[in-house]
PDB file of N, H, CA, C and O in Angstrom:
ATOM      1  N   PRO A   1      33.610   6.704   3.877  1.00  0.00           N
ATOM      2  CA  PRO A   1      33.345   6.498   2.893  1.00  0.00           C
ATOM      3  C   PRO A   1      32.248   6.793   1.675  1.00  0.00           C
ATOM      4  O   PRO A   1      31.142   6.895   2.206  1.00  0.00           O
ATOM      5  N   ASP A   2      32.195   6.893   0.844  1.00  0.00           N
ATOM      6  H   ASP A   2      33.093   6.811   0.413  1.00  0.00           H
ATOM      7  CA  ASP A   2      30.445   7.665  -0.523  1.00  0.00           C
ATOM      8  C   ASP A   2      29.202   6.600   0.183  1.00  0.00           C
ATOM      9  O   ASP A   2      29.713   5.525   0.499  1.00  0.00           O
ATOM     10  N   PRO A   3      28.574   6.630   0.313  1.00  0.00           N
ATOM     11  CA  PRO A   3      27.760   5.864   0.397  1.00  0.00           C
ATOM     12  C   PRO A   3      27.515   4.746  -0.302  1.00  0.00           C
ATOM     13  O   PRO A   3      27.033   3.740   0.220  1.00  0.00           O
ATOM     14  N   GLU A   4      27.947   4.871  -2.007  1.00  0.00           N
ATOM     15  H   GLU A   4      28.338   5.687  -2.431  1.00  0.00           H
ATOM     16  CA  GLU A   4      27.930   3.569  -2.281  1.00  0.00           C
ATOM     17  C   GLU A   4      28.917   2.874  -2.266  1.00  0.00           C
ATOM     18  O   GLU A   4      28.752   2.033  -3.150  1.00  0.00           O
ATOM     19  N   GLN A   5      30.025   2.697  -1.694  1.00  0.00           N
ATOM     20  H   GLN A   5      30.159   3.380  -0.976  1.00  0.00           H
ATOM     21  CA  GLN A   5      31.474   2.189  -0.901  1.00  0.00           C
ATOM     22  C   GLN A   5      30.483   1.589   0.071  1.00  0.00           C
ATOM     23  O   GLN A   5      30.169   0.399   0.036  1.00  0.00           O
ATOM     24  N   ALA A   6      29.913   2.626   1.104  1.00  0.00           N
ATOM     25  H   ALA A   6      30.168   3.592   1.132  1.00  0.00           H
ATOM     26  CA  ALA A   6      29.148   1.970   2.305  1.00  0.00           C
ATOM     27  C   ALA A   6      28.446   0.777   2.471  1.00  0.00           C
ATOM     28  O   ALA A   6      28.541  -0.225   3.179  1.00  0.00           O
ATOM     29  N   ALA A   7      27.444   1.351   1.278  1.00  0.00           N
ATOM     30  H   ALA A   7      27.367   2.165   0.702  1.00  0.00           H
ATOM     31  CA  ALA A   7      26.502   0.451   0.968  1.00  0.00           C
ATOM     32  C   ALA A   7      26.681  -1.246   0.566  1.00  0.00           C
ATOM     33  O   ALA A   7      26.109  -2.275   0.926  1.00  0.00           O
ATOM     34  N   THR A   8      28.020  -0.854  -0.567  1.00  0.00           N
ATOM     35  H   THR A   8      28.484  -0.018  -0.859  1.00  0.00           H
ATOM     36  CA  THR A   8      29.012  -2.193  -0.620  1.00  0.00           C
ATOM     37  C   THR A   8      29.478  -2.861  -0.222  1.00  0.00           C
ATOM     38  O   THR A   8      29.878  -3.895  -0.758  1.00  0.00           O
ATOM     39  N   ALA A   9      29.647  -2.423   1.212  1.00  0.00           N
ATOM     40  H   ALA A   9      29.322  -1.583   1.647  1.00  0.00           H
ATOM     41  CA  ALA A   9      30.398  -3.160   1.929  1.00  0.00           C
ATOM     42  C   ALA A   9      29.788  -4.112   3.175  1.00  0.00           C
ATOM     43  O   ALA A   9      30.180  -5.119   3.766  1.00  0.00           O
ATOM     44  N   ALA A  10      28.496  -3.150   3.252  1.00  0.00           N
ATOM     45  H   ALA A  10      28.178  -2.332   2.772  1.00  0.00           H
ATOM     46  CA  ALA A  10      27.617  -3.672   4.670  1.00  0.00           C
ATOM     47  C   ALA A  10      27.159  -4.235   4.276  1.00  0.00           C
ATOM     48  O   ALA A  10      26.505  -4.576   5.262  1.00  0.00           O
ATOM     49  N   SER A  11      26.545  -5.207   3.016  1.00  0.00           N
ATOM     50  H   SER A  11      27.076  -4.930   2.215  1.00  0.00           H
ATOM     51  CA  SER A  11      26.157  -6.034   1.896  1.00  0.00           C
ATOM     52  C   SER A  11      27.083  -7.294   1.400  1.00  0.00           C
ATOM     53  O   SER A  11      26.723  -8.430   1.094  1.00  0.00           O
ATOM     54  N   ASP A  12      28.290  -6.762   1.422  1.00  0.00           N
ATOM     55  H   ASP A  12      28.583  -5.839   1.671  1.00  0.00           H
ATOM     56  CA  ASP A  12      29.499  -8.167   1.475  1.00  0.00           C
ATOM     57  C   ASP A  12      29.545  -8.339   2.773  1.00  0.00           C
ATOM     58  O   ASP A  12      28.474  -7.738   2.864  1.00  0.00           O
ATOM     59  N   ALA A  13      29.821  -8.638   4.023  1.00  0.00           N
ATOM     60  H   ALA A  13      30.691  -9.126   3.949  1.00  0.00           H
ATOM     61  CA  ALA A  13      30.072  -8.474   4.971  1.00  0.00           C
ATOM     62  C   ALA A  13      28.770  -9.510   5.835  1.00  0.00           C
ATOM     63  O   ALA A  13      28.960 -10.287   6.771  1.00  0.00           O
ATOM     64  N   LEU A  14      27.325  -9.150   5.065  1.00  0.00           N
ATOM     65  H   LEU A  14      27.170  -8.519   4.304  1.00  0.00           H
ATOM     66  CA  LEU A  14      26.024 -10.252   5.335  1.00  0.00           C
ATOM     67  C   LEU A  14      26.810 -10.809   4.599  1.00  0.00           C
ATOM     68  O   LEU A  14      27.751 -11.047   5.356  1.00  0.00           O
ATOM     69  N   MET A  15      27.174 -11.332   3.246  1.00  0.00           N
ATOM     70  H   MET A  15      26.409 -11.138   2.631  1.00  0.00           H
ATOM     71  CA  MET A  15      26.890 -12.352   2.414  1.00  0.00           C
ATOM     72  C   MET A  15      28.178 -13.260   2.972  1.00  0.00           C
ATOM     73  O   MET A  15      28.020 -14.473   2.828  1.00  0.00           O
ATOM     74  N   ILE A  16      29.565 -12.789   3.658  1.00  0.00           N
ATOM     75  H   ILE A  16      29.693 -11.804   3.775  1.00  0.00           H
ATOM     76  CA  ILE A  16      30.076 -13.301   3.832  1.00  0.00           C
ATOM     77  C   ILE A  16      29.679 -14.285   5.190  1.00  0.00           C
ATOM     78  O   ILE A  16      29.935 -15.482   5.325  1.00  0.00           O
ATOM     79  N   VAL A  17      28.798 -13.151   6.376  1.00  0.00           N
ATOM     80  H   VAL A  17      28.590 -12.179   6.266  1.00  0.00           H
ATOM     81  CA  VAL A  17      28.670 -14.183   7.763  1.00  0.00           C
ATOM     82  C   VAL A  17      27.027 -15.047   7.155  1.00  0.00           C
ATOM     83  O   VAL A  17      26.647 -15.930   7.923  1.00  0.00           O
ATOM     84  N   ASP A  18      26.280 -14.852   6.099  1.00  0.00           N
ATOM     85  H   ASP A  18      26.588 -14.134   5.475  1.00  0.00           H
ATOM     86  CA  ASP A  18      25.298 -15.820   5.850  1.00  0.00           C
ATOM     87  C   ASP A  18      25.284 -17.083   6.238  1.00  0.00           C
ATOM     88  O   ASP A  18      25.343 -18.025   5.447  1.00  0.00           O
ATOM     89  N   GLY A  19      25.231 -17.157   7.070  1.00  0.00           N
ATOM     90  H   GLY A  19      25.183 -16.392   7.712  1.00  0.00           H
ATOM     91  CA  GLY A  19      24.506 -18.781   7.644  1.00  0.00           C
ATOM     92  C   GLY A  19      24.964 -19.241   8.840  1.00  0.00           C
ATOM     93  O   GLY A  19      24.676 -20.232   9.510  1.00  0.00           O
ATOM     94  N   LYS A  20      25.974 -18.056   9.031  1.00  0.00           N
ATOM     95  H   LYS A  20      26.208 -17.251   8.486  1.00  0.00           H
ATOM     96  CA  LYS A  20      26.938 -17.963  10.343  1.00  0.00           C
ATOM     97  C   LYS A  20      26.765 -17.137  11.568  1.00  0.00           C
ATOM     98  O   LYS A  20      27.357 -17.104  12.647  1.00  0.00           O
ATOM     99  N   GLU A  21      25.590 -16.368  10.970  1.00  0.00           N
ATOM    100  H   GLU A  21      25.109 -16.395  10.094  1.00  0.00           H
ATOM    101  CA  GLU A  21      25.175 -15.536  11.743  1.00  0.00           C
ATOM    102  C   GLU A  21      23.515 -15.365  12.391  1.00  0.00           C
ATOM    103  O   GLU A  21      22.518 -15.605  11.710  1.00  0.00           O
ATOM    104  N   VAL A  22      23.484 -15.006  13.517  1.00  0.00           N
ATOM    105  H   VAL A  22      24.294 -14.811  14.070  1.00  0.00           H
ATOM    106  CA  VAL A  22      21.821 -15.039  13.223  1.00  0.00           C
ATOM    107  C   VAL A  22      21.560 -13.071  13.408  1.00  0.00           C
ATOM    108  O   VAL A  22      22.173 -12.167  13.975  1.00  0.00           O
ATOM    109  N   THR A  23      19.504 -13.246  12.020  1.00  0.00           N
ATOM    110  H   THR A  23      19.007 -13.981  11.559  1.00  0.00           H
ATOM    111  CA  THR A  23      19.961 -12.076  11.350  1.00  0.00           C
ATOM    112  C   THR A  23      19.633 -11.066  12.992  1.00  0.00           C
ATOM    113  O   THR A  23      18.969 -10.037  12.866  1.00  0.00           O
ATOM    114  N   ASN A  24      19.998 -11.349  14.016  1.00  0.00           N
ATOM    115  H   ASN A  24      20.537 -12.185  14.118  1.00  0.00           H
ATOM    116  CA  ASN A  24      20.380 -10.126  15.066  1.00  0.00           C
ATOM    117  C   ASN A  24      21.087 -10.657  15.793  1.00  0.00           C
ATOM    118  O   ASN A  24      20.771 -11.100  16.898  1.00  0.00           O
ATOM    119  N   GLY A  25      21.975 -10.689  15.370  1.00  0.00           N
ATOM    120  H   GLY A  25      22.231 -10.330  14.473  1.00  0.00           H
ATOM    121  CA  GLY A  25      23.999 -10.833  15.188  1.00  0.00           C
ATOM    122  C   GLY A  25      24.712  -9.403  15.119  1.00  0.00           C
ATOM    123  O   GLY A  25      23.954  -8.484  14.808  1.00  0.00           O
ATOM    124  N   PRO A  26      25.758  -9.140  15.307  1.00  0.00           N
ATOM    125  CA  PRO A  26      26.221  -7.588  15.330  1.00  0.00           C
ATOM    126  C   PRO A  26      27.006  -6.987  13.984  1.00  0.00           C
ATOM    127  O   PRO A  26      27.840  -6.083  13.925  1.00  0.00           O
ATOM    128  N   THR A  27      26.519  -7.694  13.076  1.00  0.00           N
ATOM    129  H   THR A  27      25.842  -8.428  13.124  1.00  0.00           H
ATOM    130  CA  THR A  27      27.035  -7.446  11.314  1.00  0.00           C
ATOM    131  C   THR A  27      25.402  -7.240  10.964  1.00  0.00           C
ATOM    132  O   THR A  27      25.042  -6.064  10.948  1.00  0.00           O
ATOM    133  N   PHE A  28      24.178  -8.448  10.629  1.00  0.00           N
ATOM    134  H   PHE A  28      24.471  -9.404  10.641  1.00  0.00           H
ATOM    135  CA  PHE A  28      23.640  -7.799  10.664  1.00  0.00           C
ATOM    136  C   PHE A  28      22.904  -6.538  11.169  1.00  0.00           C
ATOM    137  O   PHE A  28      22.191  -5.803  10.486  1.00  0.00           O
ATOM    138  N   ASN A  29      23.200  -6.410  12.492  1.00  0.00           N
ATOM    139  H   ASN A  29      23.779  -7.007  13.047  1.00  0.00           H
ATOM    140  CA  ASN A  29      22.555  -5.086  12.887  1.00  0.00           C
ATOM    141  C   ASN A  29      23.569  -4.051  12.464  1.00  0.00           C
ATOM    142  O   ASN A  29      23.269  -3.181  11.646  1.00  0.00           O
ATOM    143  N   ARG A  30      24.727  -4.132  12.994  1.00  0.00           N
ATOM    144  H   ARG A  30      24.970  -4.839  13.658  1.00  0.00           H
ATOM    145  CA  ARG A  30      25.108  -2.814  11.133  1.00  0.00           C
ATOM    146  C   ARG A  30      24.769  -2.851  10.471  1.00  0.00           C
ATOM    147  O   ARG A  30      23.806  -2.135  10.198  1.00  0.00           O
ATOM    148  N   ALA A  31      25.122  -3.455   9.902  1.00  0.00           N
ATOM    149  H   ALA A  31      25.905  -4.037  10.123  1.00  0.00           H
ATOM    150  CA  ALA A  31      24.427  -3.411   8.134  1.00  0.00           C
ATOM    151  C   ALA A  31      22.998  -2.848   8.310  1.00  0.00           C
ATOM    152  O   ALA A  31      22.968  -1.821   7.631  1.00  0.00           O
ATOM    153  N   ALA A  32      21.907  -3.023   8.851  1.00  0.00           N
ATOM    154  H   ALA A  32      21.932  -3.857   9.402  1.00  0.00           H
ATOM    155  CA  ALA A  32      20.414  -2.550   8.840  1.00  0.00           C
ATOM    156  C   ALA A  32      21.235  -0.857   9.599  1.00  0.00           C
ATOM    157  O   ALA A  32      21.203  -0.072   8.650  1.00  0.00           O
ATOM    158  N   GLY A  33      21.856  -0.150  10.789  1.00  0.00           N
ATOM    159  H   GLY A  33      21.882  -0.787  11.559  1.00  0.00           H
ATOM    160  CA  GLY A  33      21.827   0.594  10.742  1.00  0.00           C
ATOM    161  C   GLY A  33      22.589   1.296   9.393  1.00  0.00           C
ATOM    162  O   GLY A  33      22.093   2.305   8.891  1.00  0.00           O
ATOM    163  N   ILE A  34      23.965   0.623   8.782  1.00  0.00           N
ATOM    164  H   ILE A  34      24.367  -0.197   9.190  1.00  0.00           H
ATOM    165  CA  ILE A  34      23.768   1.477   8.306  1.00  0.00           C
ATOM    166  C   ILE A  34      22.515   1.686   7.370  1.00  0.00           C
ATOM    167  O   ILE A  34      22.260   2.881   7.224  1.00  0.00           O
ATOM    168  N   TRP A  35      21.705   0.869   6.728  1.00  0.00           N
ATOM    169  H   TRP A  35      21.912  -0.102   6.847  1.00  0.00           H
ATOM    170  CA  TRP A  35      21.494   1.148   5.656  1.00  0.00           C
ATOM    171  C   TRP A  35      20.212   2.014   6.335  1.00  0.00           C
ATOM    172  O   TRP A  35      19.431   2.421   5.475  1.00  0.00           O
ATOM    173  N   ARG A  36      19.924   2.302   7.461  1.00  0.00           N
ATOM    174  H   ARG A  36      20.558   1.971   8.159  1.00  0.00           H
ATOM    175  CA  ARG A  36      18.983   2.806   7.509  1.00  0.00           C
ATOM    176  C   ARG A  36      19.963   4.818   7.360  1.00  0.00           C
ATOM    177  O   ARG A  36      19.295   5.790   7.007  1.00  0.00           O
ATOM    178  N   THR A  37      21.519   4.947   7.718  1.00  0.00           N
ATOM    179  H   THR A  37      22.062   4.158   8.005  1.00  0.00           H
ATOM    180  CA  THR A  37      20.991   6.085   7.600  1.00  0.00           C
ATOM    181  C   THR A  37      21.475   6.504   6.956  1.00  0.00           C
ATOM    182  O   THR A  37      21.655   7.711   7.120  1.00  0.00           O
ATOM    183  N   LEU A  38      22.155   5.739   5.535  1.00  0.00           N
ATOM    184  H   LEU A  38      22.009   4.759   5.402  1.00  0.00           H
ATOM    185  CA  LEU A  38      21.640   6.037   3.876  1.00  0.00           C
ATOM    186  C   LEU A  38      20.382   5.962   3.145  1.00  0.00           C
ATOM    187  O   LEU A  38      20.209   6.343   1.988  1.00  0.00           O
ATOM    188  N   ALA A  39      19.551   5.457   3.892  1.00  0.00           N
ATOM    189  H   ALA A  39      19.692   5.148   4.832  1.00  0.00           H
ATOM    190  CA  ALA A  39      18.732   5.816   3.123  1.00  0.00           C
ATOM    191  C   ALA A  39      17.479   6.896   3.980  1.00  0.00           C
ATOM    192  O   ALA A  39      16.323   7.031   3.579  1.00  0.00           O
ATOM    193  N   ARG A  40      17.992   7.488   5.058  1.00  0.00           N
ATOM    194  H   ARG A  40      18.931   7.379   5.383  1.00  0.00           H
ATOM    195  CA  ARG A  40      17.812   8.790   4.869  1.00  0.00           C
ATOM    196  C   ARG A  40      18.007   9.657   3.916  1.00  0.00           C
ATOM    197  O   ARG A  40      16.930   9.943   3.394  1.00  0.00           O
ATOM    198  N   ASN A  41      19.107  10.339   3.338  1.00  0.00           N
ATOM    199  H   ASN A  41      19.982  10.107   3.762  1.00  0.00           H
ATOM    200  CA  ASN A  41      19.172  10.927   2.154  1.00  0.00           C
ATOM    201  C   ASN A  41      18.664  10.835   1.293  1.00  0.00           C
ATOM    202  O   ASN A  41      19.080   9.805   0.762  1.00  0.00           O
ATOM    203  N   GLU A  42      18.053  11.206   0.796  1.00  0.00           N
ATOM    204  H   GLU A  42      17.714  12.043   1.228  1.00  0.00           H
ATOM    205  CA  GLU A  42      16.927  10.490  -0.341  1.00  0.00           C
ATOM    206  C   GLU A  42      17.348  10.720  -1.690  1.00  0.00           C
ATOM    207  O   GLU A  42      16.587  10.497  -2.632  1.00  0.00           O
ATOM    208  N   GLU A  43      18.999  11.333  -1.905  1.00  0.00           N
ATOM    209  H   GLU A  43      19.617  11.515  -1.140  1.00  0.00           H
ATOM    210  CA  GLU A  43      19.694  11.615  -3.360  1.00  0.00           C
ATOM    211  C   GLU A  43      20.573   9.692  -2.445  1.00  0.00           C
ATOM    212  O   GLU A  43      21.362   9.089  -3.173  1.00  0.00           O
ATOM    213  N   TRP A  44      20.381   9.295  -1.519  1.00  0.00           N
ATOM    214  H   TRP A  44      19.741   9.785  -0.928  1.00  0.00           H
ATOM    215  CA  TRP A  44      21.696   8.105  -1.624  1.00  0.00           C
ATOM    216  C   TRP A  44      20.857   7.363  -1.864  1.00  0.00           C
ATOM    217  O   TRP A  44      21.125   6.570  -2.767  1.00  0.00           O
ATOM    218  N   ALA A  45      19.807   7.272  -1.367  1.00  0.00           N
ATOM    219  H   ALA A  45      19.590   7.916  -0.633  1.00  0.00           H
ATOM    220  CA  ALA A  45      18.341   6.252  -1.318  1.00  0.00           C
ATOM    221  C   ALA A  45      18.033   5.457  -2.961  1.00  0.00           C
ATOM    222  O   ALA A  45      17.697   4.323  -3.299  1.00  0.00           O
ATOM    223  N   ARG A  46      18.357   6.746  -3.704  1.00  0.00           N
ATOM    224  H   ARG A  46      18.630   7.668  -3.429  1.00  0.00           H
ATOM    225  CA  ARG A  46      18.146   5.655  -4.987  1.00  0.00           C
ATOM    226  C   ARG A  46      19.307   5.324  -5.053  1.00  0.00           C
ATOM    227  O   ARG A  46      19.202   4.481  -5.944  1.00  0.00           O
ATOM    228  N   LEU A  47      20.823   5.341  -4.680  1.00  0.00           N
ATOM    229  H   LEU A  47      20.909   6.026  -3.957  1.00  0.00           H
ATOM    230  CA  LEU A  47      21.657   4.550  -5.452  1.00  0.00           C
ATOM    231  C   LEU A  47      21.505   3.048  -5.408  1.00  0.00           C
ATOM    232  O   LEU A  47      21.183   2.359  -4.439  1.00  0.00           O
ATOM    233  N   GLU A  48      21.843   2.610  -6.837  1.00  0.00           N
ATOM    234  H   GLU A  48      22.104   3.170  -7.624  1.00  0.00           H
ATOM    235  CA  GLU A  48      21.252   0.801  -6.984  1.00  0.00           C
ATOM    236  C   GLU A  48      22.517  -0.237  -5.568  1.00  0.00           C
ATOM    237  O   GLU A  48      22.289  -1.438  -5.422  1.00  0.00           O
ATOM    238  N   PRO A  49      23.486   0.311  -4.870  1.00  0.00           N
ATOM    239  CA  PRO A  49      23.811  -0.357  -3.884  1.00  0.00           C
ATOM    240  C   PRO A  49      23.342   0.014  -3.043  1.00  0.00           C
ATOM    241  O   PRO A  49      22.762  -0.982  -2.610  1.00  0.00           O
ATOM    242  N   VAL A  50      23.106   0.885  -2.337  1.00  0.00           N
ATOM    243  H   VAL A  50      23.577   1.695  -2.689  1.00  0.00           H
ATOM    244  CA  VAL A  50      21.515   1.709  -0.954  1.00  0.00           C
ATOM    245  C   VAL A  50      20.387   0.859  -1.087  1.00  0.00           C
ATOM    246  O   VAL A  50      20.043   0.191  -0.112  1.00  0.00           O
ATOM    247  N   ARG A  51      19.888   0.802  -1.945  1.00  0.00           N
ATOM    248  H   ARG A  51      20.168   1.344  -2.737  1.00  0.00           H
ATOM    249  CA  ARG A  51      18.563   0.217  -2.318  1.00  0.00           C
ATOM    250  C   ARG A  51      18.510  -1.864  -2.611  1.00  0.00           C
ATOM    251  O   ARG A  51      17.550  -2.595  -2.855  1.00  0.00           O
ATOM    252  N   ASP A  52      20.024  -2.188  -2.429  1.00  0.00           N
ATOM    253  H   ASP A  52      20.804  -1.595  -2.231  1.00  0.00           H
ATOM    254  CA  ASP A  52      20.437  -3.615  -2.901  1.00  0.00           C
ATOM    255  C   ASP A  52      20.364  -3.655  -0.866  1.00  0.00           C
ATOM    256  O   ASP A  52      19.636  -4.338  -0.146  1.00  0.00           O
ATOM    257  N   LEU A  53      21.067  -2.981  -0.617  1.00  0.00           N
ATOM    258  H   LEU A  53      21.659  -2.426  -1.202  1.00  0.00           H
ATOM    259  CA  LEU A  53      21.634  -3.136   0.849  1.00  0.00           C
ATOM    260  C   LEU A  53      19.967  -3.322   1.769  1.00  0.00           C
ATOM    261  O   LEU A  53      19.867  -3.965   2.815  1.00  0.00           O
ATOM    262  N   GLY A  54      19.002  -2.729   1.203  1.00  0.00           N
ATOM    263  H   GLY A  54      19.084  -2.208   0.354  1.00  0.00           H
ATOM    264  CA  GLY A  54      17.769  -2.259   1.936  1.00  0.00           C
ATOM    265  C   GLY A  54      16.837  -4.249   1.547  1.00  0.00           C
ATOM    266  O   GLY A  54      16.404  -5.110   2.313  1.00  0.00           O
ATOM    267  N   GLU A  55      16.931  -4.157   0.035  1.00  0.00           N
ATOM    268  H   GLU A  55      17.283  -3.458  -0.587  1.00  0.00           H
ATOM    269  CA  GLU A  55      16.708  -5.297   0.245  1.00  0.00           C
ATOM    270  C   GLU A  55      17.043  -6.559   0.453  1.00  0.00           C
ATOM    271  O   GLU A  55      16.433  -7.462  -0.119  1.00  0.00           O
ATOM    272  N   GLN A  56      18.096  -6.806   1.329  1.00  0.00           N
ATOM    273  H   GLN A  56      18.592  -6.073   1.794  1.00  0.00           H
ATOM    274  CA  GLN A  56      18.883  -7.482   1.294  1.00  0.00           C
ATOM    275  C   GLN A  56      18.764  -8.151   3.143  1.00  0.00           C
ATOM    276  O   GLN A  56      18.608  -9.269   3.634  1.00  0.00           O
ATOM    277  N   VAL A  57      18.937  -6.781   3.682  1.00  0.00           N
ATOM    278  H   VAL A  57      19.064  -5.873   3.283  1.00  0.00           H
ATOM    279  CA  VAL A  57      18.213  -6.555   5.137  1.00  0.00           C
ATOM    280  C   VAL A  57      16.855  -6.291   4.893  1.00  0.00           C
ATOM    281  O   VAL A  57      16.414  -5.495   5.722  1.00  0.00           O
ATOM    282  N   SER A  58      15.630  -6.839   3.667  1.00  0.00           N
ATOM    283  H   SER A  58      15.988  -7.486   2.993  1.00  0.00           H
ATOM    284  CA  SER A  58      14.549  -6.581   4.628  1.00  0.00           C
ATOM    285  C   SER A  58      14.601  -7.474   4.705  1.00  0.00           C
ATOM    286  O   SER A  58      14.373  -7.723   5.889  1.00  0.00           O
ATOM    287  N   SER A  59      14.921  -9.068   3.752  1.00  0.00           N
ATOM    288  H   SER A  59      15.105  -8.866   2.790  1.00  0.00           H
ATOM    289  CA  SER A  59      14.894 -10.474   3.031  1.00  0.00           C
ATOM    290  C   SER A  59      15.504 -11.008   3.935  1.00  0.00           C
ATOM    291  O   SER A  59      15.400 -12.233   3.876  1.00  0.00           O
ATOM    292  N   GLU A  60      16.358 -10.496   5.110  1.00  0.00           N
ATOM    293  H   GLU A  60      16.443  -9.501   5.158  1.00  0.00           H
ATOM    294  CA  GLU A  60      16.942 -11.286   5.871  1.00  0.00           C
ATOM    295  C   GLU A  60      15.916 -11.092   7.573  1.00  0.00           C
ATOM    296  O   GLU A  60      15.553 -11.775   8.530  1.00  0.00           O
ATOM    297  N   ARG A  61      15.850  -9.949   7.147  1.00  0.00           N
ATOM    298  H   ARG A  61      16.145  -9.394   6.369  1.00  0.00           H
ATOM    299  CA  ARG A  61      14.384  -9.990   8.793  1.00  0.00           C
ATOM    300  C   ARG A  61      13.372 -10.469   8.146  1.00  0.00           C
ATOM    301  O   ARG A  61      12.639  -9.774   8.850  1.00  0.00           O
ATOM    302  N   ARG A  62      12.784 -10.898   7.600  1.00  0.00           N
ATOM    303  H   ARG A  62      13.379 -11.462   7.028  1.00  0.00           H
ATOM    304  CA  ARG A  62      11.263 -11.623   6.732  1.00  0.00           C
ATOM    305  C   ARG A  62      11.728 -13.537   7.321  1.00  0.00           C
ATOM    306  O   ARG A  62      11.153 -14.453   7.909  1.00  0.00           O
ATOM    307  N   ALA A  63      12.736 -13.347   6.858  1.00  0.00           N
ATOM    308  H   ALA A  63      13.203 -12.603   6.380  1.00  0.00           H
ATOM    309  CA  ALA A  63      13.742 -14.857   6.767  1.00  0.00           C
ATOM    310  C   ALA A  63      13.582 -15.432   8.479  1.00  0.00           C
ATOM    311  O   ALA A  63      13.517 -16.660   8.524  1.00  0.00           O
ATOM    312  N   LEU A  64      13.522 -14.839   9.663  1.00  0.00           N
ATOM    313  H   LEU A  64      13.575 -13.841   9.627  1.00  0.00           H
ATOM    314  CA  LEU A  64      13.444 -14.785  10.558  1.00  0.00           C
ATOM    315  C   LEU A  64      12.234 -15.989  11.179  1.00  0.00           C
ATOM    316  O   LEU A  64      11.096 -16.102  10.723  1.00  0.00           O
ATOM    317  N   PRO A  65      12.677 -16.618  12.043  1.00  0.00           N
ATOM    318  CA  PRO A  65      11.704 -17.797  12.454  1.00  0.00           C
ATOM    319  C   PRO A  65      11.233 -17.386  13.260  1.00  0.00           C
ATOM    320  O   PRO A  65      11.755 -16.740  14.169  1.00  0.00           O
ATOM    321  N   ALA A  66       9.664 -17.779  13.061  1.00  0.00           N
ATOM    322  H   ALA A  66       9.241 -18.304  12.323  1.00  0.00           H
ATOM    323  CA  ALA A  66       8.803 -17.654  14.321  1.00  0.00           C
ATOM    324  C   ALA A  66       9.486 -17.437  15.420  1.00  0.00           C
ATOM    325  O   ALA A  66      10.446 -18.170  15.661  1.00  0.00           O
ATOM    326  N   GLY A  67       9.179 -16.522  16.197  1.00  0.00           N
ATOM    327  H   GLY A  67       8.400 -15.927  16.001  1.00  0.00           H
ATOM    328  CA  GLY A  67       9.567 -16.796  17.976  1.00  0.00           C
ATOM    329  C   GLY A  67       8.009 -17.815  18.802  1.00  0.00           C
ATOM    330  O   GLY A  67       6.901 -18.177  18.408  1.00  0.00           O
ATOM    331  N   PRO A  68       8.654 -17.903  19.843  1.00  0.00           N
ATOM    332  CA  PRO A  68       7.390 -18.290  20.561  1.00  0.00           C
ATOM    333  C   PRO A  68       6.218 -17.673  21.266  1.00  0.00           C
ATOM    334  O   PRO A  68       6.107 -16.583  21.827  1.00  0.00           O
ATOM    335  N   THR A  69       5.402 -18.626  21.094  1.00  0.00           N
ATOM    336  H   THR A  69       5.492 -19.512  20.639  1.00  0.00           H
ATOM    337  CA  THR A  69       4.035 -17.641  21.967  1.00  0.00           C
ATOM    338  C   THR A  69       3.803 -17.754  22.809  1.00  0.00           C
ATOM    339  O   THR A  69       3.641 -18.751  23.513  1.00  0.00           O
ATOM    340  N   ILE A  70       3.662 -15.940  23.081  1.00  0.00           N
ATOM    341  H   ILE A  70       3.793 -15.130  22.510  1.00  0.00           H
ATOM    342  CA  ILE A  70       3.562 -15.643  24.749  1.00  0.00           C
ATOM    343  C   ILE A  70       2.382 -16.046  24.880  1.00  0.00           C
ATOM    344  O   ILE A  70       1.840 -16.022  25.984  1.00  0.00           O
TER     345      ILE A  70
END
């Protein structure tokens, strides 16, 4: 698919599993991988759906609860 469709589909998938899957689950990891792939291309990285997916992935990562102190 084109980069806009791929970013939109990944974003939609994250919205569907919101709260049902931990942020290191398979859907989140796949969406993050798609975003990293798309963001490597400078032209694609400027597309709004790609930027939106990046923001969504980043905000989900920041929402992770603190882990145990080792």
